[in-house]
PDB file of C-alpha atoms in Angstrom:
ATOM      1  CA  MET A   1      24.468  97.071 155.722  1.00  0.00           C
ATOM      2  CA  GLY A   2      24.336  95.091 152.446  1.00  0.00           C
ATOM      3  CA  TYR A   3      26.530  92.003 151.479  1.00  0.00           C
ATOM      4  CA  PHE A   4      28.603  93.216 148.312  1.00  0.00           C
ATOM      5  CA  LEU A   5      29.594  97.078 148.968  1.00  0.00           C
ATOM      6  CA  ALA A   6      32.872  97.652 150.498  1.00  0.00           C
ATOM      7  CA  PRO A   7      32.754  98.827 153.911  1.00  0.00           C
ATOM      8  CA  ALA A   8      33.628 102.419 152.911  1.00  0.00           C
ATOM      9  CA  THR A   9      30.936 102.423 150.482  1.00  0.00           C
ATOM     10  CA  SER A  10      28.390 101.258 152.890  1.00  0.00           C
ATOM     11  CA  ALA A  11      29.396 103.936 155.470  1.00  0.00           C
ATOM     12  CA  ALA A  12      29.108 106.645 152.825  1.00  0.00           C
ATOM     13  CA  LEU A  13      25.630 105.349 151.741  1.00  0.00           C
ATOM     14  CA  SER A  14      24.524 105.330 155.438  1.00  0.00           C
ATOM     15  CA  ARG A  15      25.804 108.752 155.777  1.00  0.00           C
ATOM     16  CA  LEU A  16      23.718 109.940 152.738  1.00  0.00           C
ATOM     17  CA  ALA A  17      20.761 108.288 153.997  1.00  0.00           C
ATOM     18  CA  ALA A  18      21.087 109.970 157.381  1.00  0.00           C
ATOM     19  CA  VAL A  19      21.725 113.507 155.837  1.00  0.00           C
ATOM     20  CA  ASP A  20      18.603 112.649 153.466  1.00  0.00           C
ATOM     21  CA  GLY A  21      16.502 111.611 156.610  1.00  0.00           C
ATOM     22  CA  SER A  22      17.276 114.870 158.342  1.00  0.00           C
ATOM     23  CA  PRO A  23      15.001 117.682 157.145  1.00  0.00           C
ATOM     24  CA  GLY A  24      17.144 120.363 158.695  1.00  0.00           C
ATOM     25  CA  SER A  25      20.502 119.234 157.003  1.00  0.00           C
ATOM     26  CA  ALA A  26      22.965 121.910 156.001  1.00  0.00           C
ATOM     27  CA  PRO A  27      23.442 122.273 152.283  1.00  0.00           C
ATOM     28  CA  LEU A  28      27.116 121.585 152.402  1.00  0.00           C
ATOM     29  CA  ASP A  29      26.460 118.299 154.429  1.00  0.00           C
ATOM     30  CA  ARG A  30      24.190 117.324 151.684  1.00  0.00           C
ATOM     31  CA  ILE A  31      26.789 117.984 149.011  1.00  0.00           C
ATOM     32  CA  GLN A  32      29.614 116.336 150.899  1.00  0.00           C
ATOM     33  CA  ALA A  33      27.538 113.029 151.575  1.00  0.00           C
ATOM     34  CA  ILE A  34      26.358 112.911 147.704  1.00  0.00           C
ATOM     35  CA  ARG A  35      29.999 113.433 146.596  1.00  0.00           C
ATOM     36  CA  SER A  36      31.495 111.010 149.182  1.00  0.00           C
ATOM     37  CA  LEU A  37      29.289 108.201 148.149  1.00  0.00           C
ATOM     38  CA  LEU A  38      29.814 108.817 144.528  1.00  0.00           C
ATOM     39  CA  LEU A  39      33.725 108.751 145.032  1.00  0.00           C
ATOM     40  CA  GLU A  40      33.201 105.464 146.933  1.00  0.00           C
ATOM     41  CA  LEU A  41      30.908 103.846 144.517  1.00  0.00           C
ATOM     42  CA  ASP A  42      33.466 104.863 141.902  1.00  0.00           C
ATOM     43  CA  ALA A  43      36.101 103.160 143.597  1.00  0.00           C
ATOM     44  CA  ASP A  44      34.049 100.013 144.925  1.00  0.00           C
ATOM     45  CA  PRO A  45      35.151  96.895 143.496  1.00  0.00           C
ATOM     46  CA  ALA A  46      31.687  95.584 143.779  1.00  0.00           C
ATOM     47  CA  THR A  47      31.084  96.786 140.331  1.00  0.00           C
ATOM     48  CA  LEU A  48      33.995  94.874 138.594  1.00  0.00           C
ATOM     49  CA  VAL A  49      32.807  91.724 140.601  1.00  0.00           C
ATOM     50  CA  GLY A  50      29.242  92.333 139.454  1.00  0.00           C
ATOM     51  CA  VAL A  51      30.453  92.752 135.733  1.00  0.00           C
ATOM     52  CA  ARG A  52      32.532  89.471 136.063  1.00  0.00           C
ATOM     53  CA  ASP A  53      29.597  87.689 137.389  1.00  0.00           C
ATOM     54  CA  ALA A  54      27.242  88.662 134.618  1.00  0.00           C
ATOM     55  CA  LEU A  55      29.931  87.494 132.089  1.00  0.00           C
ATOM     56  CA  ARG A  56      30.411  84.315 133.860  1.00  0.00           C
ATOM     57  CA  VAL A  57      26.656  83.664 133.517  1.00  0.00           C
ATOM     58  CA  GLY A  58      26.419  84.496 129.880  1.00  0.00           C
ATOM     59  CA  GLN A  59      25.576  88.217 129.913  1.00  0.00           C
ATOM     60  CA  SER A  60      26.828  90.236 126.783  1.00  0.00           C
ATOM     61  CA  TRP A  61      28.598  93.336 126.938  1.00  0.00           C
ATOM     62  CA  ASP A  62      25.754  95.100 125.396  1.00  0.00           C
ATOM     63  CA  GLU A  63      23.692  94.116 128.394  1.00  0.00           C
ATOM     64  CA  ILE A  64      26.346  95.085 130.801  1.00  0.00           C
ATOM     65  CA  SER A  65      26.600  98.463 129.212  1.00  0.00           C
ATOM     66  CA  ASP A  66      23.077  99.157 129.211  1.00  0.00           C
ATOM     67  CA  ALA A  67      22.934  98.045 132.872  1.00  0.00           C
ATOM     68  CA  ALA A  68      25.522 100.426 133.525  1.00  0.00           C
ATOM     69  CA  GLU A  69      24.204 103.190 131.168  1.00  0.00           C
ATOM     70  CA  LEU A  70      27.608 103.082 129.326  1.00  0.00           C
ATOM     71  CA  LYS A  71      28.212 102.357 125.457  1.00  0.00           C
ATOM     72  CA  PRO A  72      29.737  99.011 125.270  1.00  0.00           C
ATOM     73  CA  ALA A  73      33.191 100.300 124.501  1.00  0.00           C
ATOM     74  CA  ALA A  74      33.344 102.198 127.536  1.00  0.00           C
ATOM     75  CA  ALA A  75      32.135  99.283 129.476  1.00  0.00           C
ATOM     76  CA  LYS A  76      34.877  97.251 127.980  1.00  0.00           C
ATOM     77  CA  TRP A  77      37.363  99.832 128.652  1.00  0.00           C
ATOM     78  CA  ARG A  78      36.469 100.238 132.357  1.00  0.00           C
ATOM     79  CA  TRP A  79      36.189  96.381 133.061  1.00  0.00           C
ATOM     80  CA  SER A  80      37.633  94.173 130.718  1.00  0.00           C
ATOM     81  CA  GLY A  81      40.808  92.100 131.153  1.00  0.00           C
ATOM     82  CA  THR A  82      42.722  91.328 134.364  1.00  0.00           C
ATOM     83  CA  ASP A  83      43.064  93.322 137.171  1.00  0.00           C
ATOM     84  CA  ALA A  84      46.454  94.389 136.114  1.00  0.00           C
ATOM     85  CA  GLU A  85      45.265  95.549 132.715  1.00  0.00           C
ATOM     86  CA  ILE A  86      42.465  97.524 134.015  1.00  0.00           C
ATOM     87  CA  ALA A  87      44.768  99.271 136.559  1.00  0.00           C
ATOM     88  CA  SER A  88      47.180  99.942 133.593  1.00  0.00           C
ATOM     89  CA  ARG A  89      44.367 101.668 131.563  1.00  0.00           C
ATOM     90  CA  GLN A  90      43.058 103.648 134.628  1.00  0.00           C
ATOM     91  CA  ALA A  91      46.687 104.844 135.436  1.00  0.00           C
ATOM     92  CA  ALA A  92      47.101 105.974 131.815  1.00  0.00           C
ATOM     93  CA  GLY A  93      43.721 107.760 132.063  1.00  0.00           C
ATOM     94  CA  ARG A  94      44.662 109.485 135.018  1.00  0.00           C
ATOM     95  CA  LYS A  95      47.969 110.596 133.672  1.00  0.00           C
ATOM     96  CA  ARG A  96      46.098 111.967 130.512  1.00  0.00           C
ATOM     97  CA  ALA A  97      43.786 113.858 132.467  1.00  0.00           C
ATOM     98  CA  ALA A  98      46.376 115.217 134.755  1.00  0.00           C
ATOM     99  CA  ARG A  99      47.874 117.042 131.504  1.00  0.00           C
ATOM    100  CA  PRO A 100      46.710 120.511 130.962  1.00  0.00           C
ATOM    101  CA  SER A 101      44.724 120.820 127.780  1.00  0.00           C
ATOM    102  CA  ALA A 102      44.335 124.540 127.543  1.00  0.00           C
ATOM    103  CA  VAL A 103      47.252 126.609 126.088  1.00  0.00           C
ATOM    104  CA  PRO A 104      48.614 128.894 128.821  1.00  0.00           C
ATOM    105  CA  THR A 105      47.620 132.463 128.853  1.00  0.00           C
ATOM    106  CA  ASP A 106      50.657 134.012 130.116  1.00  0.00           C
ATOM    107  CA  LEU A 107      53.075 133.170 126.873  1.00  0.00           C
ATOM    108  CA  PRO A 108      54.543 136.134 125.237  1.00  0.00           C
ATOM    109  CA  GLY A 109      53.477 137.220 121.484  1.00  0.00           C
ATOM    110  CA  LEU A 110      50.465 135.867 119.765  1.00  0.00           C
ATOM    111  CA  SER A 111      49.305 132.287 118.597  1.00  0.00           C
ATOM    112  CA  VAL A 112      49.604 131.892 114.910  1.00  0.00           C
ATOM    113  CA  SER A 113      45.789 131.941 114.831  1.00  0.00           C
ATOM    114  CA  GLU A 114      45.547 135.211 116.879  1.00  0.00           C
ATOM    115  CA  ALA A 115      48.293 136.758 114.577  1.00  0.00           C
ATOM    116  CA  ALA A 116      46.296 135.772 111.423  1.00  0.00           C
ATOM    117  CA  ALA A 117      43.088 137.271 112.906  1.00  0.00           C
ATOM    118  CA  LYS A 118      44.865 140.497 113.901  1.00  0.00           C
ATOM    119  CA  LEU A 119      46.368 140.659 110.248  1.00  0.00           C
ATOM    120  CA  GLY A 120      43.253 139.512 108.469  1.00  0.00           C
ATOM    121  CA  VAL A 121      45.151 136.469 106.753  1.00  0.00           C
ATOM    122  CA  THR A 122      44.987 132.618 107.237  1.00  0.00           C
ATOM    123  CA  ALA A 123      47.315 130.912 109.521  1.00  0.00           C
ATOM    124  CA  GLN A 124      48.996 129.294 106.498  1.00  0.00           C
ATOM    125  CA  ALA A 125      49.747 133.010 105.529  1.00  0.00           C
ATOM    126  CA  ILE A 126      51.376 133.618 108.964  1.00  0.00           C
ATOM    127  CA  TYR A 127      53.765 130.380 108.660  1.00  0.00           C
ATOM    128  CA  LEU A 128      54.814 131.782 105.277  1.00  0.00           C
ATOM    129  CA  GLN A 129      55.559 134.977 106.523  1.00  0.00           C
ATOM    130  CA  LEU A 130      57.643 133.393 109.254  1.00  0.00           C
ATOM    131  CA  SER A 131      59.511 131.351 106.862  1.00  0.00           C
ATOM    132  CA  ARG A 132      60.152 134.444 104.850  1.00  0.00           C
ATOM    133  CA  GLY A 133      61.368 136.472 107.832  1.00  0.00           C
ATOM    134  CA  LYS A 134      58.502 138.917 107.509  1.00  0.00           C
ATOM    135  CA  VAL A 135      57.348 138.550 110.938  1.00  0.00           C
ATOM    136  CA  SER A 136      59.398 137.277 113.870  1.00  0.00           C
ATOM    137  CA  GLY A 137      58.323 134.215 115.902  1.00  0.00           C
ATOM    138  CA  ARG A 138      59.875 131.583 117.995  1.00  0.00           C
ATOM    139  CA  THR A 139      58.775 128.234 119.596  1.00  0.00           C
ATOM    140  CA  ILE A 140      58.350 128.528 123.292  1.00  0.00           C
ATOM    141  CA  GLU A 141      58.751 125.187 125.022  1.00  0.00           C
ATOM    142  CA  LEU A 142      57.299 124.546 128.628  1.00  0.00           C
ATOM    143  CA  PRO A 143      58.915 122.621 131.510  1.00  0.00           C
ATOM    144  CA  ASP A 144      56.322 119.790 130.956  1.00  0.00           C
ATOM    145  CA  GLY A 145      57.318 119.298 127.479  1.00  0.00           C
ATOM    146  CA  ARG A 146      54.667 121.319 125.548  1.00  0.00           C
ATOM    147  CA  SER A 147      55.577 123.661 122.844  1.00  0.00           C
ATOM    148  CA  TYR A 148      53.822 126.698 121.231  1.00  0.00           C
ATOM    149  CA  LYS A 149      54.833 128.633 118.070  1.00  0.00           C
ATOM    150  CA  ARG A 150      54.533 132.296 118.985  1.00  0.00           C
ATOM    151  CA  VAL A 151      54.359 135.331 116.593  1.00  0.00           C
ATOM    152  CA  PHE A 152      55.800 138.892 117.542  1.00  0.00           C
ATOM    153  CA  LEU A 153      54.467 141.564 115.235  1.00  0.00           C
ATOM    154  CA  ASP A 154      56.377 144.734 114.804  1.00  0.00           C
ATOM    155  CA  GLY A 155      56.390 146.894 117.762  1.00  0.00           C
ATOM    156  CA  ASP A 156      55.863 144.036 119.944  1.00  0.00           C
ATOM    157  CA  PRO A 157      58.047 144.682 123.112  1.00  0.00           C
ATOM    158  CA  ASP A 158      58.610 140.732 123.587  1.00  0.00           C
ATOM    159  CA  ALA A 159      59.760 140.307 120.044  1.00  0.00           C
ATOM    160  CA  ARG A 160      63.468 139.379 119.878  1.00  0.00           C
ATOM    161  CA  LEU A 161      65.314 140.058 116.659  1.00  0.00           C
ATOM    162  CA  ASP A 162      65.433 136.559 115.706  1.00  0.00           C
ATOM    163  CA  ARG A 163      63.669 136.919 112.254  1.00  0.00           C
ATOM    164  CA  VAL A 164      65.252 134.194 109.880  1.00  0.00           C
ATOM    165  CA  GLU A 165      66.621 135.394 106.721  1.00  0.00           C
ATOM    166  CA  PRO A 166      64.445 134.445 103.830  1.00  0.00           C
ATOM    167  CA  ALA A 167      65.892 131.239 102.004  1.00  0.00           C
ATOM    168  CA  ALA A 168      66.826 131.743  98.424  1.00  0.00           C
ATOM    169  CA  ASP A 169      64.182 129.292  97.282  1.00  0.00           C
ATOM    170  CA  ASN A 170      61.707 131.145  99.411  1.00  0.00           C
ATOM    171  CA  ILE A 171      61.823 134.212  97.438  1.00  0.00           C
ATOM    172  CA  PRO A 172      58.542 134.419  95.277  1.00  0.00           C
ATOM    173  CA  THR A 173      58.951 134.492  91.609  1.00  0.00           C
ATOM    174  CA  GLN A 174      56.894 135.345  88.532  1.00  0.00           C
ATOM    175  CA  PRO A 175      55.669 132.493  86.238  1.00  0.00           C
ATOM    176  CA  SER A 176      57.368 132.651  83.157  1.00  0.00           C
ATOM    177  CA  THR A 177      55.413 132.886  79.933  1.00  0.00           C
ATOM    178  CA  SER A 178      56.402 129.417  78.714  1.00  0.00           C
ATOM    179  CA  SER A 179      55.027 127.793  81.872  1.00  0.00           C
ATOM    180  CA  PRO A 180      51.764 125.940  81.721  1.00  0.00           C
ATOM    181  CA  ASP A 181      50.483 128.026  84.583  1.00  0.00           C
ATOM    182  CA  ALA A 182      51.048 131.423  82.967  1.00  0.00           C
ATOM    183  CA  HIS A 183      47.918 133.204  81.611  1.00  0.00           C
TER     184      HIS A 183
END
């Protein structure tokens, strides 16, 4: 096939063209051919070579990003720098993408926001109640290092008796009549 695509990309393109030219092609064959080509194109070094060639002849990052249908910052993130710098950025991106972004659903108790909604108060009020020992709570740490504050309302079977005694300076006081805040 062409002169700038990697052999695996050319093969995926040929396969897609063959499936596209076959009126009776199976739906799963079409999906697989499309996805295979996309994966190969994404990994093909031809794009990086094209970007470097464009920069060498004086094209701007704005022009390159327009051609790639990306924002200039995204184009620079993908293709600027040495091969080692690009590989480092891609590895960091894959590492970030591998981390779960959603809170696990099987944690005991309630999240601070869930407890606040259930009690009809703000999250700040829940933290205050935790610090004063009015509700139980603990921080759950997962093996991957993430941690979540969990709240256990009265009667919760997962609640531990780990209420913290209120600190002496956490006891609410009444403003004196001589204070500027007194009304």
